[in-house]
Every structure is written in C-alpha cells, then in structure tokens.
Amino acid sequence: MVATTLLDWQTKLRTGGLTATEAITTALDRLERLEPRLNAITQVNRDLALSAARAADERLLRGDRGCMLGIPVVVKDNINLKGMGSSQGSAISGSYQSPYNATVIQRLVDAGAVPLAKANMDEFAMGSSGEYSALGVTRNPWDNSRVPGGSSSGAVAAVSAGYAPYSLGTDTGGSVRLPAGFCGVSALRPTYGVLSRYGVMAMASSLDQIGPIAVSAKDIAAGLSVMTGRDPHDSTSLDLPDASRLPELQASKLKGLRIGLPKEYFTEGLSPAVKDVLETALGRLASEGAEVVEVSLPHSRFAIDTYYLINTSEVSSNLSRFDGVRFGARKASEDLHRMISQTRDEGFGSEAKRRILLGAFCLSKGYYEAFYLKALKVRTLITRDFQEAFKKVDVIATPLSPSTAFPIGSKTASPLEMYLADVFTVTMALAALPALAIPAGFVEGLPVGIQFVGPSLSDVRLLEMGAAFQELTDHHLQQPNLDF
Ligand code: GLN
C-alpha cells in the first residue's frame, strides 16, 4: 500500500476495510523493504507499534471515531518517544533511551495514533540536506542520488515513500518545509507556541517548533487537532484559535483572497524553472478569484546572517549539556575536564562543533552587543516587515528553495552554500509566523513546493487555504516510483 492520504486510512479503518494491526504490519513491511535504499529510519520497535495497533483496534470496535485512531506516525529522532532511543542524528547521544513521551507524542498516543519508527535527521537538526547525520545520509525517494532536504530528512522521506501518512519533524529555520518541497509532501511550521516543545531536544529555543508532515493540508490538520493546546510543561505554548475546525477541515473560498508576493523573493538566485512552476500555481489561484499583489519584505536580505547569529548563539548554550556525565556517550578518563572535552570532541560532528564555536564567539564579552544583540534588533525589523505586509494581504506566497533537490555531496564542501539553501524559510521562523509548504508541481521529475505564510495564529486559515489549493491540483497525490 503506497502513500495514500491519512483521510483514506481513516476511512478504511472506520469502515472495517482494514484493521489497525493489518495496516501497521503492512506499513512495517514496506518500511523494512525500502529502508536499505532510503535510510530514513533510525529505529523501529515492532512490539510497541503492534501493541498500540491492537489497542486502536479495540477502540475502533467499540465505535470510537477519533481522527488519529490507528494512524501510523513516524517521529523525528529529536522528539522523545518513551521506550525508544533519541539519537538526534549524533554519536554523542550514545545509547540514550527516552524515559518519557514528549507532550505531542503523549497526545497522539492518547488519541490512538501508532508510533511506528524514529526518523533520521541532520545532527541536532542542523542542516538543510539530510547529509549531516552520524547515522548516514537519507536519500530522496524521487531520486536516490539526491538529498531529501533537511534537517527533518527521514520524517519527510518516510511520508513521501509511504511508510506512514503522518510524521513529525522540527522546524527551526525551515527543516520541515524545505524537505517537504524536495520530496513532494505537505508540512506546516505552526505559529511559535502552537505545539508544545516539552520533550523535544532544544537546538535554538527561540526558533524551534515541531512541524507536522503529511500528504495534504487536511491530513496535517487532523493530527494538529489532537496535539495543539496549552501545555503546563511549556510556558511558551498557546491555545490555537479555531482549533475546533481542524478535525474536519474544509477548503476555504479563494475568491477575494489577497495573496502577497514579496518582490525580494522572486529575483536572482531562484531557478527559472522553479519560478515557472510557482507562477503557474499562483495563476491557478488567481483564476479562482484570488488577487495576487506585490508586497515588500525589505529586511529579508539580512535574514540568513540574522538567523545564523541567533541560531549558533542558542546552539552553543543548549549543547553545553552534552558533557557525558549523566547520559549519552562518554569517553572515560581519570580527569573530569578531560572526560568532558574528549566526549565532546569525539561525540559531536563537524557542523555541531562549527556552530558551538561560532555561537560562543557571538556571545563572548565585547562581541555580544556587536553580533547577538544586533541580530535580535534585525529580527524585530524582519517581524515588522511582515506586520506591514499583512495590513495589505491575507497571506504571503514565496518559493521554498531556489532549486529542486540537489545531488548528494554537492554542497557539503561549503557550509555557507548549505546555509543559503534556507534563504526562503528562515524569515518566518525569525518572525514566529505559521508557514505551510505544499507541492506545486514538478521540474524534470522532481517535486517543487510553494510556501504560504500567514499572520500569527492564522494556522487554521492557512491550512484551509492549502486545502483549497489541493482541491484544484493533484501534485500532492503524485508518488515516487519505488517499485524496484
Ligand atoms: N537548515 C537550517 C539550519 O541548519 C534549519 C534547520 C532547522 O530548521 N532545524 O539551522
């Protein structure tokens, strides 16, 4: 069974066409057959998955109609799932086992979803390609010689390859949206706070958000409906307005919708073929009565610098907990300082080390004001640009990436080039806004995504708009050919 939508799974499970136990067994078999090729998964726990499936079957038999009941879910390896490891794509995690469920996982499990597997990722969610994992490169299901995008490489590849109709990634600067574009699936970076971060390993806390990944906007909404809502364990968590519309999400009307195109995002650097796809998609929306107008986000040109200053500063602080003392890998030594430095030296990959060094520099005396504090000020200017634009338009449309998925190995020699892959996704994270990535077409057989950004807490409306686009198009229903 190939990646049908979550709503298809739901129908089959509800009408008795399929039991959850059968569904999970089939999903696990597919995963095991395709994994040698894709390397999207770090760990599977068959017993855990099958016992959750049996529990879901009992609830289905009793007439429970919860929207996530019996639905298999793949979870990025930086989100705690009790009874399984959380490698974070890093050797330093050693044999760490999660002692508790992250809030989002607990809520999914309570709703009857079935945790299927943990997913590969760039180390500590640092990366744009899925190549920076200590557990090996993940491959794009559409073309195995190309990257799936990162850092939620495995979580996105898993949905694209039909392992499961739903997965969870994290998005600090684009990590669910960029790979969703590269692999032809849908993904949401919610407004900061819409999903609790309790139980998620922190990379850059002021930017990190969990991002659901699925075939369609409606599917994303179903999972979001059981996960969102304030959590006493995360003081930044929020109640999402209109959340009651999520379980049965309906497409919104496009007539009269004002879509803003930021002129700074459609210029140099964007591949002409990708631009063509985006223009066709926008033309389709316009033909339904949407009004497409130009807007400006002038401070976006500072976004990459701002993002990487803030990101590395927060990384250097968050990653200081990995010292080998309480958990994870440890290089034993008689001397405490030596134990810590050897553990960190051997456990961290080169991108993690680069960011720790850069961040420690940005935060050091004399440089704090010049770098970190200045970046915070520019972050405010970037946020204000969006606020100004949203006085004129309901939603903003942008590319997701300058090109389609690039060949494995083509950017690893240049960290800067890798950072530039995020040029269209970091501003929304800096401004804490919701952003939806959805498939918009293809260039030479490779998927191209489009991004829709809304004002703060407009997540439900954004998904309703995405659903409207997906009623007009079928790009999201295309599947890679994995029959080999
Ligand atoms: N590629 C960006 C980075 O490396 C974004 C990562 C993310 O969103 N987790 O920081």
Tab-separated table of C-alpha atoms and ligand atoms in Angstrom:
chain	number	residue	atom	x	y	z
A	1	MET	CA	0.000	0.000	0.000
A	2	VAL	CA	1.550	3.257	-1.099
A	3	ALA	CA	1.201	6.725	0.461
A	4	THR	CA	-2.482	7.279	0.362
A	5	THR	CA	-3.737	10.173	2.449
A	6	LEU	CA	-4.389	9.973	6.163
A	7	LEU	CA	-8.064	10.545	5.427
A	8	ASP	CA	-8.044	7.422	3.196
A	9	TRP	CA	-6.501	5.432	6.045
A	10	GLN	CA	-9.167	6.813	8.349
A	11	THR	CA	-11.991	5.701	6.059
A	12	LYS	CA	-10.566	2.219	5.647
A	13	LEU	CA	-10.070	1.814	9.384
A	14	ARG	CA	-13.549	3.115	10.221
A	15	THR	CA	-15.414	1.037	7.685
A	16	GLY	CA	-13.627	-2.126	8.722
A	17	GLY	CA	-11.882	-2.452	5.365
A	18	LEU	CA	-8.637	-2.636	7.278
A	19	THR	CA	-7.698	-3.276	10.898
A	20	ALA	CA	-5.028	-1.128	12.515
A	21	THR	CA	-2.991	-4.278	13.145
A	22	GLU	CA	-3.052	-5.154	9.433
A	23	ALA	CA	-2.262	-1.577	8.494
A	24	ILE	CA	0.727	-1.407	10.828
A	25	THR	CA	2.053	-4.788	9.726
A	26	THR	CA	1.877	-3.693	6.083
A	27	ALA	CA	3.499	-0.353	6.914
A	28	LEU	CA	6.349	-2.061	8.776
A	29	ASP	CA	6.911	-4.498	5.926
A	30	ARG	CA	7.068	-1.683	3.398
A	31	LEU	CA	9.472	0.250	5.594
A	32	GLU	CA	11.765	-2.731	6.007
A	33	ARG	CA	11.764	-3.407	2.278
A	34	LEU	CA	12.611	0.174	1.275
A	35	GLU	CA	14.930	1.200	4.084
A	36	PRO	CA	18.146	-0.228	2.657
A	37	ARG	CA	17.654	2.230	-0.179
A	38	LEU	CA	16.464	5.350	1.705
A	39	ASN	CA	17.947	5.233	5.239
A	40	ALA	CA	15.101	7.392	6.563
A	41	ILE	CA	14.670	5.487	9.831
A	42	THR	CA	16.919	5.140	12.874
A	43	GLN	CA	14.870	2.711	14.931
A	44	VAL	CA	11.737	0.586	14.764
A	45	ASN	CA	10.000	-1.027	17.720
A	46	ARG	CA	7.653	-3.632	16.231
A	47	ASP	CA	6.258	-4.712	19.605
A	48	LEU	CA	5.436	-1.178	20.663
A	49	ALA	CA	3.788	-0.441	17.311
A	50	LEU	CA	1.790	-3.662	17.240
A	51	SER	CA	0.523	-3.332	20.798
A	52	ALA	CA	-0.602	0.247	20.061
A	53	ALA	CA	-2.313	-1.057	16.908
A	54	ARG	CA	-4.183	-3.737	18.868
A	55	ALA	CA	-5.344	-1.107	21.366
A	56	ALA	CA	-6.531	1.063	18.455
A	57	ASP	CA	-8.448	-1.902	17.003
A	58	GLU	CA	-10.281	-2.380	20.298
A	59	ARG	CA	-11.256	1.278	20.362
A	60	LEU	CA	-12.409	1.136	16.724
A	61	LEU	CA	-14.539	-1.906	17.523
A	62	ARG	CA	-16.148	0.000	20.370
A	63	GLY	CA	-17.172	2.689	17.855
A	64	ASP	CA	-14.506	5.263	18.726
A	65	ARG	CA	-14.135	7.608	15.722
A	66	GLY	CA	-11.106	9.665	16.792
A	67	CYS	CA	-9.401	11.141	13.743
A	68	MET	CA	-5.951	9.695	14.559
A	69	LEU	CA	-7.088	6.293	15.729
A	70	GLY	CA	-4.876	3.549	14.245
A	71	ILE	CA	-2.858	6.012	12.148
A	72	PRO	CA	0.881	5.173	11.958
A	73	VAL	CA	3.166	8.072	12.778
A	74	VAL	CA	6.920	8.434	12.210
A	75	VAL	CA	8.782	10.661	14.681
A	76	LYS	CA	11.981	12.633	14.141
A	77	ASP	CA	14.770	11.385	16.367
A	78	ASN	CA	14.944	14.543	18.496
A	79	ILE	CA	11.425	14.110	19.928
A	80	ASN	CA	11.158	11.865	22.975
A	81	LEU	CA	9.175	8.689	22.444
A	82	LYS	CA	9.199	6.548	25.556
A	83	GLY	CA	10.913	3.198	25.158
A	84	MET	CA	12.949	4.222	22.127
A	85	GLY	CA	16.245	5.987	21.578
A	86	SER	CA	16.603	9.635	20.561
A	87	SER	CA	19.848	9.802	18.645
A	88	GLN	CA	19.328	13.330	17.277
A	89	GLY	CA	21.493	12.088	14.432
A	90	SER	CA	24.505	12.358	16.740
A	91	ALA	CA	27.104	9.933	18.034
A	92	ILE	CA	27.122	11.802	21.342
A	93	SER	CA	23.632	10.516	22.168
A	94	GLY	CA	25.121	7.043	22.671
A	95	SER	CA	22.576	4.549	23.932
A	96	TYR	CA	20.244	7.182	25.421
A	97	GLN	CA	16.663	5.926	25.756
A	98	SER	CA	13.782	8.371	26.165
A	99	PRO	CA	12.345	7.981	29.665
A	100	TYR	CA	9.109	9.831	28.843
A	101	ASN	CA	6.911	10.947	25.958
A	102	ALA	CA	7.074	14.481	24.599
A	103	THR	CA	3.707	16.214	25.059
A	104	VAL	CA	2.891	15.965	21.345
A	105	ILE	CA	3.644	12.230	21.403
A	106	GLN	CA	1.583	11.653	24.532
A	107	ARG	CA	-1.350	13.471	22.938
A	108	LEU	CA	-1.028	11.453	19.722
A	109	VAL	CA	-0.810	8.196	21.664
A	110	ASP	CA	-3.846	9.135	23.780
A	111	ALA	CA	-5.707	9.790	20.520
A	112	GLY	CA	-4.867	6.245	19.381
A	113	ALA	CA	-2.140	7.028	16.847
A	114	VAL	CA	0.522	4.338	16.450
A	115	PRO	CA	4.196	5.336	16.802
A	116	LEU	CA	5.851	3.396	14.001
A	117	ALA	CA	9.501	4.441	13.941
A	118	LYS	CA	12.041	7.138	14.744
A	119	ALA	CA	13.407	9.097	11.810
A	120	ASN	CA	16.896	10.033	10.686
A	121	MET	CA	17.888	13.689	10.758
A	122	ASP	CA	20.809	16.069	10.377
A	123	GLU	CA	22.786	16.069	13.610
A	124	PHE	CA	20.916	18.154	16.217
A	125	ALA	CA	18.641	19.392	13.397
A	126	MET	CA	21.498	21.430	11.952
A	127	GLY	CA	21.447	21.142	8.212
A	128	SER	CA	19.392	21.554	5.079
A	129	SER	CA	20.040	18.335	3.231
A	130	GLY	CA	19.898	15.224	5.440
A	131	GLU	CA	23.614	14.586	4.902
A	132	TYR	CA	24.856	15.603	8.386
A	133	SER	CA	23.691	12.578	10.344
A	134	ALA	CA	26.049	10.305	12.254
A	135	LEU	CA	23.699	7.521	11.115
A	136	GLY	CA	24.284	8.145	7.433
A	137	VAL	CA	22.740	10.097	4.582
A	138	THR	CA	18.999	9.836	3.860
A	139	ARG	CA	18.056	9.609	0.184
A	140	ASN	CA	15.293	11.358	-1.714
A	141	PRO	CA	12.536	8.865	-2.659
A	142	TRP	CA	12.106	10.608	-6.037
A	143	ASP	CA	15.743	10.266	-6.994
A	144	ASN	CA	18.089	8.295	-4.787
A	145	SER	CA	21.121	10.246	-5.949
A	146	ARG	CA	19.648	13.442	-4.478
A	147	VAL	CA	19.139	14.784	-0.973
A	148	PRO	CA	15.675	14.722	0.606
A	149	GLY	CA	16.379	18.070	2.273
A	150	GLY	CA	16.886	18.590	5.976
A	151	SER	CA	17.004	18.602	8.757
A	152	SER	CA	13.811	16.504	9.074
A	153	SER	CA	15.132	14.320	6.264
A	154	GLY	CA	13.841	10.946	7.455
A	155	ALA	CA	10.458	12.182	8.688
A	156	VAL	CA	9.733	13.758	5.309
A	157	ALA	CA	11.160	10.890	3.225
A	158	ALA	CA	9.021	8.482	5.293
A	159	VAL	CA	5.765	10.185	4.264
A	160	SER	CA	6.939	10.639	0.688
A	161	ALA	CA	7.827	6.927	0.445
A	162	GLY	CA	4.532	5.852	2.002
A	163	TYR	CA	5.896	4.358	5.223
A	164	ALA	CA	3.228	6.290	7.127
A	165	PRO	CA	0.709	9.002	6.284
A	166	TYR	CA	1.890	11.266	9.111
A	167	SER	CA	5.179	12.262	10.648
A	168	LEU	CA	6.593	14.829	12.993
A	169	GLY	CA	9.686	16.869	12.276
A	170	THR	CA	11.059	20.017	13.806
A	171	ASP	CA	11.484	23.361	12.100
A	172	THR	CA	13.972	25.874	13.439
A	173	GLY	CA	14.652	27.664	10.168
A	174	GLY	CA	12.917	25.554	7.551
A	175	SER	CA	13.545	21.949	8.497
A	176	VAL	CA	10.115	20.576	7.680
A	177	ARG	CA	9.300	22.957	4.840
A	178	LEU	CA	12.454	22.667	2.741
A	179	PRO	CA	12.425	18.836	2.672
A	180	ALA	CA	8.660	18.815	2.082
A	181	GLY	CA	9.326	20.851	-1.057
A	182	PHE	CA	12.116	18.497	-2.161
A	183	CYS	CA	10.048	15.340	-1.549
A	184	GLY	CA	6.610	16.458	-2.755
A	185	VAL	CA	4.672	16.384	0.529
A	186	SER	CA	2.938	18.971	2.734
A	187	ALA	CA	4.326	20.348	6.003
A	188	LEU	CA	3.398	23.057	8.452
A	189	ARG	CA	5.616	25.173	10.612
A	190	PRO	CA	3.000	26.319	13.142
A	191	THR	CA	2.969	29.699	14.857
A	192	TYR	CA	5.595	29.551	17.607
A	193	GLY	CA	3.820	28.051	20.635
A	194	VAL	CA	1.042	26.169	18.850
A	195	LEU	CA	2.777	22.862	19.585
A	196	SER	CA	4.375	22.248	22.963
A	197	ARG	CA	8.142	21.742	22.848
A	198	TYR	CA	8.183	19.694	26.056
A	199	GLY	CA	10.222	16.578	25.327
A	200	VAL	CA	11.833	17.971	22.185
A	201	MET	CA	15.604	18.309	22.291
A	202	ALA	CA	16.393	22.000	22.004
A	203	MET	CA	18.598	23.337	19.262
A	204	ALA	CA	17.741	27.072	19.173
A	205	SER	CA	14.918	27.511	21.651
A	206	SER	CA	13.524	30.825	20.407
A	207	LEU	CA	13.113	29.322	16.918
A	208	ASP	CA	12.375	25.603	17.423
A	209	GLN	CA	8.886	24.369	16.583
A	210	ILE	CA	7.527	20.912	15.896
A	211	GLY	CA	6.217	20.608	12.363
A	212	PRO	CA	3.674	18.020	11.199
A	213	ILE	CA	4.243	16.420	7.784
A	214	ALA	CA	1.609	14.632	5.674
A	215	VAL	CA	0.343	14.216	2.141
A	216	SER	CA	-2.212	17.026	2.343
A	217	ALA	CA	-3.209	20.093	4.346
A	218	LYS	CA	-6.344	18.299	5.553
A	219	ASP	CA	-4.201	15.449	6.852
A	220	ILE	CA	-1.932	17.872	8.688
A	221	ALA	CA	-5.000	19.407	10.310
A	222	ALA	CA	-6.240	16.060	11.627
A	223	GLY	CA	-3.038	15.422	13.584
A	224	LEU	CA	-2.740	19.025	14.699
A	225	SER	CA	-6.223	18.848	16.198
A	226	VAL	CA	-5.127	16.304	18.814
A	227	MET	CA	-1.691	17.819	19.530
A	228	THR	CA	-2.328	21.542	19.913
A	229	GLY	CA	-3.316	23.394	23.059
A	230	ARG	CA	-1.570	24.843	26.076
A	231	ASP	CA	0.762	22.583	27.989
A	232	PRO	CA	1.756	23.377	31.590
A	233	HIS	CA	5.192	21.876	30.811
A	234	ASP	CA	5.970	24.524	28.162
A	235	SER	CA	5.355	28.117	29.191
A	236	THR	CA	5.582	29.285	25.572
A	237	SER	CA	2.714	27.034	24.453
A	238	LEU	CA	-0.550	28.595	23.303
A	239	ASP	CA	-4.152	27.732	22.569
A	240	LEU	CA	-4.784	27.826	18.834
A	241	PRO	CA	-7.853	29.856	17.830
A	242	ASP	CA	-10.331	27.990	15.582
A	243	ALA	CA	-8.811	24.629	16.548
A	244	SER	CA	-12.321	23.143	16.558
A	245	ARG	CA	-12.310	23.419	12.739
A	246	LEU	CA	-9.221	21.193	12.431
A	247	PRO	CA	-10.628	17.636	12.639
A	248	GLU	CA	-12.983	18.098	9.670
A	249	LEU	CA	-11.037	20.841	7.917
A	250	GLN	CA	-12.818	22.355	4.914
A	251	ALA	CA	-11.254	24.200	1.999
A	252	SER	CA	-11.718	27.959	2.186
A	253	LYS	CA	-13.031	30.178	-0.604
A	254	LEU	CA	-10.328	31.633	-2.791
A	255	LYS	CA	-12.433	34.413	-4.250
A	256	GLY	CA	-11.249	37.730	-2.878
A	257	LEU	CA	-8.266	36.210	-1.045
A	258	ARG	CA	-5.389	38.683	-1.202
A	259	ILE	CA	-2.070	36.944	-1.831
A	260	GLY	CA	1.127	38.963	-1.464
A	261	LEU	CA	4.258	38.165	-3.439
A	262	PRO	CA	7.328	39.644	-1.764
A	263	LYS	CA	9.370	41.113	-4.577
A	264	GLU	CA	12.647	40.264	-2.786
A	265	TYR	CA	11.836	36.521	-3.007
A	266	PHE	CA	11.263	36.244	-6.734
A	267	THR	CA	14.510	37.674	-8.056
A	268	GLU	CA	18.049	36.458	-8.559
A	269	GLY	CA	19.009	33.042	-7.294
A	270	LEU	CA	15.615	31.486	-7.993
A	271	SER	CA	15.835	28.902	-10.751
A	272	PRO	CA	13.714	29.964	-13.766
A	273	ALA	CA	12.107	26.511	-13.978
A	274	VAL	CA	11.057	26.664	-10.313
A	275	LYS	CA	9.762	30.182	-10.856
A	276	ASP	CA	7.612	28.936	-13.767
A	277	VAL	CA	6.035	26.277	-11.554
A	278	LEU	CA	5.243	28.858	-8.873
A	279	GLU	CA	3.752	31.252	-11.407
A	280	THR	CA	1.501	28.513	-12.758
A	281	ALA	CA	0.358	27.687	-9.208
A	282	LEU	CA	-0.385	31.333	-8.464
A	283	GLY	CA	-2.166	31.685	-11.791
A	284	ARG	CA	-4.420	28.803	-10.787
A	285	LEU	CA	-5.311	30.611	-7.557
A	286	ALA	CA	-5.929	33.843	-9.449
A	287	SER	CA	-8.267	32.058	-11.852
A	288	GLU	CA	-10.410	31.167	-8.812
A	289	GLY	CA	-10.682	34.828	-7.900
A	290	ALA	CA	-7.677	35.308	-5.623
A	291	GLU	CA	-5.973	38.648	-6.004
A	292	VAL	CA	-2.209	38.482	-6.362
A	293	VAL	CA	-0.351	41.676	-5.427
A	294	GLU	CA	3.258	42.630	-4.845
A	295	VAL	CA	4.491	43.305	-1.313
A	296	SER	CA	7.918	44.073	0.099
A	297	LEU	CA	9.870	42.469	2.932
A	298	PRO	CA	12.967	44.663	2.678
A	299	HIS	CA	14.876	43.323	5.699
A	300	SER	CA	14.727	39.762	4.409
A	301	ARG	CA	18.111	40.335	2.810
A	302	PHE	CA	19.638	40.207	6.297
A	303	ALA	CA	17.741	37.053	7.236
A	304	ILE	CA	20.466	34.432	6.736
A	305	ASP	CA	23.025	36.436	8.745
A	306	THR	CA	20.497	37.162	11.475
A	307	TYR	CA	19.280	33.586	11.654
A	308	TYR	CA	22.755	32.061	11.855
A	309	LEU	CA	23.895	34.524	14.543
A	310	ILE	CA	20.878	33.749	16.732
A	311	ASN	CA	20.894	30.046	15.904
A	312	THR	CA	24.575	29.482	16.703
A	313	SER	CA	24.355	31.545	19.909
A	314	GLU	CA	21.461	29.461	21.191
A	315	VAL	CA	23.116	26.238	19.990
A	316	SER	CA	26.306	26.970	21.925
A	317	SER	CA	24.249	27.362	25.081
A	318	ASN	CA	21.844	24.432	24.544
A	319	LEU	CA	24.550	21.963	23.585
A	320	SER	CA	26.632	22.577	26.676
A	321	ARG	CA	24.520	19.928	28.419
A	322	PHE	CA	26.196	17.198	26.371
A	323	ASP	CA	29.113	16.533	28.658
A	324	GLY	CA	29.000	12.744	29.015
A	325	VAL	CA	28.177	12.975	32.714
A	326	ARG	CA	24.544	11.945	33.001
A	327	PHE	CA	23.545	10.467	29.666
A	328	GLY	CA	24.756	9.655	26.198
A	329	ALA	CA	28.216	8.615	25.062
A	330	ARG	CA	31.122	9.115	27.465
A	331	LYS	CA	34.868	8.899	26.945
A	332	ALA	CA	36.099	7.684	30.300
A	333	SER	CA	39.082	9.459	31.853
A	334	GLU	CA	40.558	9.951	35.326
A	335	ASP	CA	40.277	13.672	34.877
A	336	LEU	CA	36.805	15.284	34.736
A	337	HIS	CA	37.707	18.070	32.313
A	338	ARG	CA	39.433	15.641	30.038
A	339	MET	CA	36.438	13.324	30.132
A	340	ILE	CA	34.152	16.171	29.096
A	341	SER	CA	36.404	17.537	26.367
A	342	GLN	CA	37.124	14.109	24.878
A	343	THR	CA	33.446	13.191	24.976
A	344	ARG	CA	32.557	16.387	23.125
A	345	ASP	CA	35.487	16.149	20.760
A	346	GLU	CA	34.603	12.633	19.669
A	347	GLY	CA	30.828	12.844	20.017
A	348	PHE	CA	29.998	15.992	18.047
A	349	GLY	CA	30.128	16.121	14.269
A	350	SER	CA	31.835	18.991	12.473
A	351	GLU	CA	28.701	21.104	11.889
A	352	ALA	CA	27.810	20.957	15.592
A	353	LYS	CA	31.361	21.986	16.511
A	354	ARG	CA	31.320	24.811	13.982
A	355	ARG	CA	28.105	26.202	15.473
A	356	ILE	CA	29.225	25.838	19.078
A	357	LEU	CA	32.393	27.783	18.282
A	358	LEU	CA	30.607	30.471	16.260
A	359	GLY	CA	27.907	30.841	18.914
A	360	ALA	CA	30.350	31.015	21.815
A	361	PHE	CA	32.170	33.746	19.885
A	362	CYS	CA	28.949	35.712	19.249
A	363	LEU	CA	28.069	35.610	22.932
A	364	SER	CA	31.507	36.468	24.257
A	365	LYS	CA	32.317	39.742	26.003
A	366	GLY	CA	32.728	42.599	23.585
A	367	TYR	CA	31.063	40.718	20.712
A	368	TYR	CA	27.679	40.145	22.321
A	369	GLU	CA	26.490	43.690	21.508
A	370	ALA	CA	28.063	43.712	18.058
A	371	PHE	CA	26.641	40.360	16.948
A	372	TYR	CA	23.955	38.752	19.088
A	373	LEU	CA	22.205	41.911	20.233
A	374	LYS	CA	22.313	43.414	16.761
A	375	ALA	CA	20.824	40.229	15.319
A	376	LEU	CA	17.942	40.494	17.801
A	377	LYS	CA	17.271	44.038	16.583
A	378	VAL	CA	17.236	42.961	12.949
A	379	ARG	CA	14.897	40.124	13.933
A	380	THR	CA	12.439	42.786	15.127
A	381	LEU	CA	12.751	44.639	11.807
A	382	ILE	CA	12.067	41.431	9.876
A	383	THR	CA	8.992	40.802	12.039
A	384	ARG	CA	7.745	44.342	11.409
A	385	ASP	CA	8.113	43.890	7.645
A	386	PHE	CA	5.636	41.021	7.853
A	387	GLN	CA	3.244	43.016	10.051
A	388	GLU	CA	3.257	45.824	7.482
A	389	ALA	CA	2.670	43.403	4.611
A	390	PHE	CA	-0.253	41.742	6.405
A	391	LYS	CA	-2.038	45.111	6.512
A	392	LYS	CA	-2.399	44.702	2.740
A	393	VAL	CA	-2.732	40.966	2.180
A	394	ASP	CA	-4.202	37.865	3.862
A	395	VAL	CA	-1.393	35.523	3.001
A	396	ILE	CA	2.107	35.724	1.528
A	397	ALA	CA	3.381	33.256	-1.072
A	398	THR	CA	7.078	32.519	-1.559
A	399	PRO	CA	9.331	29.859	-3.050
A	400	LEU	CA	10.617	27.201	-0.643
A	401	SER	CA	14.031	26.835	-2.137
A	402	PRO	CA	15.996	28.290	-5.030
A	403	SER	CA	16.142	24.920	-6.829
A	404	THR	CA	14.860	21.361	-6.739
A	405	ALA	CA	16.583	18.717	-4.572
A	406	PHE	CA	20.321	18.880	-5.209
A	407	PRO	CA	22.678	15.921	-5.748
A	408	ILE	CA	24.113	14.264	-2.642
A	409	GLY	CA	27.568	15.687	-1.901
A	410	SER	CA	27.145	18.829	-3.990
A	411	LYS	CA	27.040	21.301	-1.069
A	412	THR	CA	28.812	19.547	1.793
A	413	ALA	CA	32.173	21.141	0.986
A	414	SER	CA	30.790	24.642	1.574
A	415	PRO	CA	28.892	25.319	4.820
A	416	LEU	CA	27.931	28.742	3.506
A	417	GLU	CA	26.306	27.299	0.408
A	418	MET	CA	24.378	24.906	2.623
A	419	TYR	CA	23.201	27.826	4.805
A	420	LEU	CA	21.968	29.635	1.696
A	421	ALA	CA	19.558	26.778	0.949
A	422	ASP	CA	17.418	28.255	3.769
A	423	VAL	CA	17.145	31.695	2.216
A	424	PHE	CA	13.349	31.456	1.741
A	425	THR	CA	12.449	29.744	5.021
A	426	VAL	CA	14.283	31.446	7.888
A	427	THR	CA	12.377	34.750	7.962
A	428	MET	CA	9.099	33.117	9.038
A	429	ALA	CA	10.918	31.361	11.878
A	430	LEU	CA	12.517	34.626	12.989
A	431	ALA	CA	9.085	36.299	12.908
A	432	ALA	CA	7.431	33.314	14.698
A	433	LEU	CA	4.815	33.023	11.929
A	434	PRO	CA	2.968	29.982	10.597
A	435	ALA	CA	4.140	28.754	7.195
A	436	LEU	CA	2.738	25.962	5.074
A	437	ALA	CA	4.728	24.095	2.427
A	438	ILE	CA	2.714	22.310	-0.242
A	439	PRO	CA	3.516	20.618	-3.537
A	440	ALA	CA	3.111	22.947	-6.514
A	441	GLY	CA	4.433	20.962	-9.467
A	442	PHE	CA	7.498	19.273	-10.926
A	443	VAL	CA	10.681	20.166	-12.783
A	444	GLU	CA	12.306	17.275	-14.649
A	445	GLY	CA	10.545	14.721	-12.473
A	446	LEU	CA	11.493	16.388	-9.191
A	447	PRO	CA	8.912	17.988	-6.897
A	448	VAL	CA	8.695	21.744	-6.375
A	449	GLY	CA	6.901	23.213	-3.368
A	450	ILE	CA	5.322	26.564	-2.648
A	451	GLN	CA	5.160	28.279	0.726
A	452	PHE	CA	2.176	30.180	2.144
A	453	VAL	CA	2.775	32.345	5.205
A	454	GLY	CA	0.036	33.794	7.391
A	455	PRO	CA	-0.214	36.236	10.297
A	456	SER	CA	0.398	34.964	13.814
A	457	LEU	CA	-2.088	32.261	14.882
A	458	SER	CA	-3.739	32.054	11.462
A	459	ASP	CA	-2.649	28.397	11.206
A	460	VAL	CA	-6.161	27.049	10.668
A	461	ARG	CA	-6.946	29.548	7.917
A	462	LEU	CA	-3.624	28.756	6.287
A	463	LEU	CA	-4.470	25.049	6.226
A	464	GLU	CA	-7.947	25.818	4.851
A	465	MET	CA	-6.329	27.777	2.057
A	466	GLY	CA	-3.857	24.971	1.411
A	467	ALA	CA	-6.795	22.568	1.218
A	468	ALA	CA	-8.439	24.848	-1.353
A	469	PHE	CA	-5.298	24.759	-3.498
A	470	GLN	CA	-5.146	20.982	-3.146
A	471	GLU	CA	-8.750	20.658	-4.319
A	472	LEU	CA	-7.665	22.359	-7.537
A	473	THR	CA	-4.467	20.378	-8.049
A	474	ASP	CA	-3.151	16.850	-7.624
A	475	HIS	CA	0.602	17.421	-7.225
A	476	HIS	CA	0.416	16.249	-3.604
A	477	LEU	CA	-1.082	12.923	-4.707
A	478	GLN	CA	1.809	12.037	-7.020
A	479	GLN	CA	4.068	9.313	-5.708
A	480	PRO	CA	7.672	8.414	-6.386
A	481	ASN	CA	8.252	5.138	-8.178
A	482	LEU	CA	9.777	2.901	-5.547
A	483	ASP	CA	8.941	-0.430	-7.076
A	484	PHE	CA	12.305	-1.955	-7.695
B	1	GLN	N1	18.905	24.405	7.847
B	1	GLN	C1	18.694	25.262	8.973
B	1	GLN	C2	19.815	25.087	9.965
B	1	GLN	O1	20.675	24.352	9.663
B	1	GLN	C3	17.371	24.965	9.600
B	1	GLN	C4	17.416	23.787	10.466
B	1	GLN	C5	16.128	23.522	11.131
B	1	GLN	O2	15.114	24.125	10.822
B	1	GLN	N2	16.183	22.645	12.117
B	1	GLN	O3	19.826	25.656	11.012
